XYZ file of C-alpha atoms in Angstrom:
287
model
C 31.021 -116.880 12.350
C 28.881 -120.510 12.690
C 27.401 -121.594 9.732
C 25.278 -124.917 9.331
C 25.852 -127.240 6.102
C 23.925 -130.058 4.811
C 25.727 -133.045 4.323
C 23.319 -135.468 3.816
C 19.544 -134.498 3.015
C 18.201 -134.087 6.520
C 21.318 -133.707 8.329
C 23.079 -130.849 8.559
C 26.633 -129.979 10.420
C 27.527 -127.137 12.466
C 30.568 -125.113 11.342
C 32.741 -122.228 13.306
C 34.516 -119.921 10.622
C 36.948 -117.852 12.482
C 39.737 -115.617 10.964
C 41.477 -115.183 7.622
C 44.635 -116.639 6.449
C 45.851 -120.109 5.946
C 42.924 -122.446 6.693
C 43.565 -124.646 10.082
C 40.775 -127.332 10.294
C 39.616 -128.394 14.103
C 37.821 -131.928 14.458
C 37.148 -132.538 18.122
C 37.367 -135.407 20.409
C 34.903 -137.251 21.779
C 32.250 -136.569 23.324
C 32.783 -133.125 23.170
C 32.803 -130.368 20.085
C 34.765 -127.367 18.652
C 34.787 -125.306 21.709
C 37.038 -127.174 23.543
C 39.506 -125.419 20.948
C 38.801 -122.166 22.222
C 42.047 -121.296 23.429
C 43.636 -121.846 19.653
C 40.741 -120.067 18.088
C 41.369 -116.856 20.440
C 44.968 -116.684 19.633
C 45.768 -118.284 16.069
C 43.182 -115.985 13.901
C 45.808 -113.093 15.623
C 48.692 -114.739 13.615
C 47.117 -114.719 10.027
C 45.417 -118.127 10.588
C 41.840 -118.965 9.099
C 40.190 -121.436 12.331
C 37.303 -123.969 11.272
C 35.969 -125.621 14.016
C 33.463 -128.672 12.828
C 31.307 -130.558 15.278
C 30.929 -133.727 14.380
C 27.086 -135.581 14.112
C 25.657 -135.803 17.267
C 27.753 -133.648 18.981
C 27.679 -129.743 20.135
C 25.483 -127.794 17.303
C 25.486 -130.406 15.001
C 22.422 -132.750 14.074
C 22.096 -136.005 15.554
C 20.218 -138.408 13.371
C 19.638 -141.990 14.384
C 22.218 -144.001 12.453
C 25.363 -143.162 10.906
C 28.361 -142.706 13.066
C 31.191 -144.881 11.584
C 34.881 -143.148 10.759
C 34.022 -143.474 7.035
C 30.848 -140.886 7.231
C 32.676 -138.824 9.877
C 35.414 -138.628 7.316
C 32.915 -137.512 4.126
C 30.973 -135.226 6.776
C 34.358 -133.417 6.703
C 34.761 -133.349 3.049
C 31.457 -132.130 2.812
C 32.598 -128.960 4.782
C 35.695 -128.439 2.729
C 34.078 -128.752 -0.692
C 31.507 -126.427 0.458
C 34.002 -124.065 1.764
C 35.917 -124.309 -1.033
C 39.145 -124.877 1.437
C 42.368 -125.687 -0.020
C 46.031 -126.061 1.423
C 44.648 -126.187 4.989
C 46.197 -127.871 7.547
C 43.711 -130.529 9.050
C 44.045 -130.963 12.862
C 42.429 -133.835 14.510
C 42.408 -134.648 18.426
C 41.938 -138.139 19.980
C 38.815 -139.181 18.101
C 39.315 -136.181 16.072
C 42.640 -137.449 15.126
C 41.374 -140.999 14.155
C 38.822 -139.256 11.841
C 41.696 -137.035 10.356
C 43.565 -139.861 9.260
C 40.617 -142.292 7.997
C 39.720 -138.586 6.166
C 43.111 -138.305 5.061
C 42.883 -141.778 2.962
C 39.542 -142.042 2.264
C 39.410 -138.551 0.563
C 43.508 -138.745 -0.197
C 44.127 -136.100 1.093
C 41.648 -133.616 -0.134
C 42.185 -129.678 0.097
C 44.921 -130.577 2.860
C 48.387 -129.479 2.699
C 49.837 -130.955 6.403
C 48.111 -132.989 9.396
C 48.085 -132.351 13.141
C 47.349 -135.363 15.051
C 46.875 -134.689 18.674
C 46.305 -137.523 21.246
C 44.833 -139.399 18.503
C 43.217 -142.678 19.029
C 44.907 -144.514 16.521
C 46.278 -146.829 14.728
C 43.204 -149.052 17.313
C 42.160 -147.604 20.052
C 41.026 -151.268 21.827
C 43.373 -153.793 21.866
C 42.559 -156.872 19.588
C 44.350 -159.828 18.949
C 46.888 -158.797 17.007
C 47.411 -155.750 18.831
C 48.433 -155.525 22.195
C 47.728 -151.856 23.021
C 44.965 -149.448 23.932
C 41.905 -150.173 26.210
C 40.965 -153.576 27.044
C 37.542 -153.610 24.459
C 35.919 -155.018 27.575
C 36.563 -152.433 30.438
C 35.977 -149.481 27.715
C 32.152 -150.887 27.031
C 32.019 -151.253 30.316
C 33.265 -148.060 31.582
C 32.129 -145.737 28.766
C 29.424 -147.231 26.951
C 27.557 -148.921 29.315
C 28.020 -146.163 32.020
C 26.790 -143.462 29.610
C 23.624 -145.469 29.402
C 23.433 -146.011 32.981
C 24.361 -142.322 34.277
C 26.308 -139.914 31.605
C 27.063 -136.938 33.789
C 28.753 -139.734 36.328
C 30.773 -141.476 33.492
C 32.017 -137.804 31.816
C 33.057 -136.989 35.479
C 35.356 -139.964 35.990
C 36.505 -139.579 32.533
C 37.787 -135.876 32.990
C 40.108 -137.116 36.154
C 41.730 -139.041 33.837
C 41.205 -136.300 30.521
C 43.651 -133.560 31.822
C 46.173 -133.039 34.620
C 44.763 -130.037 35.594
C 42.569 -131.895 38.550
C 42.890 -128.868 40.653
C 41.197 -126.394 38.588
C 37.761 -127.221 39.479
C 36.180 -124.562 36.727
C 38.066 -126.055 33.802
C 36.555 -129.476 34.594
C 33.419 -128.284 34.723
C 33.173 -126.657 31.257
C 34.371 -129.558 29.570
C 31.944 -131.915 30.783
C 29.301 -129.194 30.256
C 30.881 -129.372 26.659
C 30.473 -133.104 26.569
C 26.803 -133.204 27.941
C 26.182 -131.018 24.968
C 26.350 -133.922 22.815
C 23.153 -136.167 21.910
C 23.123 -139.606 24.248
C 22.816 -142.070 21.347
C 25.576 -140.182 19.575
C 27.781 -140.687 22.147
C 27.489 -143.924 22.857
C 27.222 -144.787 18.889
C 30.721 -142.870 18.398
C 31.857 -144.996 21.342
C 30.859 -147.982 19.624
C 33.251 -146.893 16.229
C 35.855 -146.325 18.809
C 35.857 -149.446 19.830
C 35.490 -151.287 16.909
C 37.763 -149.252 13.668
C 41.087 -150.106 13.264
C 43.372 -147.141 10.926
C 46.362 -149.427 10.375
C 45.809 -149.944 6.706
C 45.010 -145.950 6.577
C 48.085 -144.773 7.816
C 50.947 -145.347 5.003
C 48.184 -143.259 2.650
C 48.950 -140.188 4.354
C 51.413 -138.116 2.508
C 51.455 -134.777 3.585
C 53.853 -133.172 6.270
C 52.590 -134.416 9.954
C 53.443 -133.793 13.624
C 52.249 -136.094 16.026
C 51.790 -133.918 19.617
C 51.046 -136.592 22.519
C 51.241 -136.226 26.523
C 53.690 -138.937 28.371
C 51.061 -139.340 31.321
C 48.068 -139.742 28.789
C 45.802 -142.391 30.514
C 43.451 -142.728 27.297
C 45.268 -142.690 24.512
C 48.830 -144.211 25.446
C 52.122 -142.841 24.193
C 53.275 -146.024 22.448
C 50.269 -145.570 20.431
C 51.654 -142.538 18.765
C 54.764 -144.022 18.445
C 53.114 -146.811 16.442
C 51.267 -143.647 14.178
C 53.999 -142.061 14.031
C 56.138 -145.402 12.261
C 53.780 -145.629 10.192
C 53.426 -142.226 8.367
C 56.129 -141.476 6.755
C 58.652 -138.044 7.533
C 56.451 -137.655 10.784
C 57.602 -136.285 13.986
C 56.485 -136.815 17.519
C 56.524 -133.636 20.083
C 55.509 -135.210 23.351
C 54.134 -133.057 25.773
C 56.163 -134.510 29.302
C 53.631 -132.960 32.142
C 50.440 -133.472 30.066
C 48.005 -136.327 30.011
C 45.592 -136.819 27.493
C 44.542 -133.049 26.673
C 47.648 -131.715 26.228
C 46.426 -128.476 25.223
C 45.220 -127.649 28.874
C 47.963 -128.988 30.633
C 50.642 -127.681 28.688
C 48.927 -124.623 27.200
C 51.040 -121.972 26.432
C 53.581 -124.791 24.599
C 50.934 -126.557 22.751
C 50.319 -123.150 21.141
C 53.502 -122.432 20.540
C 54.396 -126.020 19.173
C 51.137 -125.668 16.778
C 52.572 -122.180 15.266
C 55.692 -123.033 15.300
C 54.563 -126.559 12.624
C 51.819 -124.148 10.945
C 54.205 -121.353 10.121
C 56.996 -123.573 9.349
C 54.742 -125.494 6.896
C 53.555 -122.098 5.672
C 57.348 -121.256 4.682
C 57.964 -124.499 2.858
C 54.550 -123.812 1.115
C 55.511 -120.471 0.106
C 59.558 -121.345 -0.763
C 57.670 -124.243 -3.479
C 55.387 -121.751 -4.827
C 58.272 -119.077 -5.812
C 60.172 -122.254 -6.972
C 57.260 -123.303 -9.441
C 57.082 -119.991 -10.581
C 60.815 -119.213 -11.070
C 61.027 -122.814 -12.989
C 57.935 -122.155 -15.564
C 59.311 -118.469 -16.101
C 62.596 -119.613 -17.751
């Protein structure tokens, strides 16, 4: 079921409700939106999970005002959905952009109504290198090839960034719904979420997170590049990495069927612990 919800007085956010159970919280990557978790939404609802797909501001159903688009409003966007949902122990999963979101949410808003953290291809701790950083894309050639291409011809700059989005170059179909996806999005909000993309840095966010995490990244990811999640993944305590060996950076279409099964397996594990505490706490006050 979508639902809109105002989070700021004339902007308003476009939310997919899908399932009961245990809450599992979707933010997207850019430029795209929710759908491109379609493949989770048609199979976790089955196995007693709750899906909420969000699409950020300026992207898919959502409005797209003017101004607005650092990590920091992305981040209170989200709590703005949770409150109003009145979510609680979900698990918040957040890919490439998405992911950088999740974890500037997941400090900004401590941790609010979430329980454990999914971070997928995330572009974090920096996506652009800087000088004290010597990974991620060269600042330069990413304005260059994604901001300044998206003014100059979007459709051609969301082409050339699918070849290097997925492995899955051969199935011509699946490339061409994603980048229908991504045209979905407003023009200025692309290139103004570029623009955070570019220029936020997470480092400082990452040692707030305290909740159970998994870290799922693909070894041939061209955008996001696996030492970056093994940075993240230093950096937040207890978490794990589950790299995805034939995927690239959209490991859930490479590597479908064990992305899914890597996702239920952290989700119902974290469901256990959940439960195992509860019947702890209630064994403890009874005596």
């Amino acid at each position: 079921m979508g639902r809109y919800i105002q989070v700021e007085e004339n902007v308003k956010i476009y939310v997919e409700d899908l399932g009961e159970g245990t809450p599992v919280i979707f933010l997207h990557g850019w430029p795209a939106n929710h759908k491109m978790f379609e493949y989770q939404f048609s199979r976790l609802p089955a196995n007693g999970y709750r899906c909420i797909g969000i699409d950020f501001r300026g992207f898919g159903k959502s409005d797209a005002p003017w101004e607005s688009y650092s990590y920091d409003r992305l981040a209170d966007d989200v709590r703005t959905v949770i409150d109003e949902l009145g979510v609680t122990d979900a698990t918040l999963f957040g890919f490439s952009m998405g992911g950088a979101v999740a974890i500037r949410y997941m400090a900004r808003h401590n941790g609010h109504g979430v329980k454990s953290l999914v971070l997928a291809g995330a572009a974090a701790p920096v996506f652009t290198k800087r000088d004290d950083f010597d990974y991620g894309m060269d600042p330069e050639e990413f304005t260059e090839q994604m901001i300044v291409a998206a003014f100059e011809d979007r459709p051609k700059m969301l082409t050339k960034l699918g070849l290097q989005f997925t492995k899955t170059k051969t199935k011509a179909g699946m490339m061409i719904w994603l980048q229908s996806l991504c045209l979905q999005a407003s023009h200025h909000g692309t290139v103004k979420a570029a623009l955070s993309l570019r220029e936020e840095d997470l480092r400082s966010d990452l040692s707030k997170i305290k909740v159970p995490t998994v870290i799922f990244h693909g070894a041939k990811d061209k955008i996001c590049e696996p030492n970056l999640a093994k940075l993240t993944s230093e950096a937040i305590a207890g978490s794990r990495i589950v790299m995805f060996e034939q995927s690239g950076h959209a490991m859930m279409f490479d590597e479908q069927a064990k992305f899914n099964e890597e996702l239920l397996l952290f989700l119902n594990t974290e469901d256990l612990l959940r439960r195992s505490e509860d019947i702890d706490h209630v064994n403890a006050v009874s005596k």
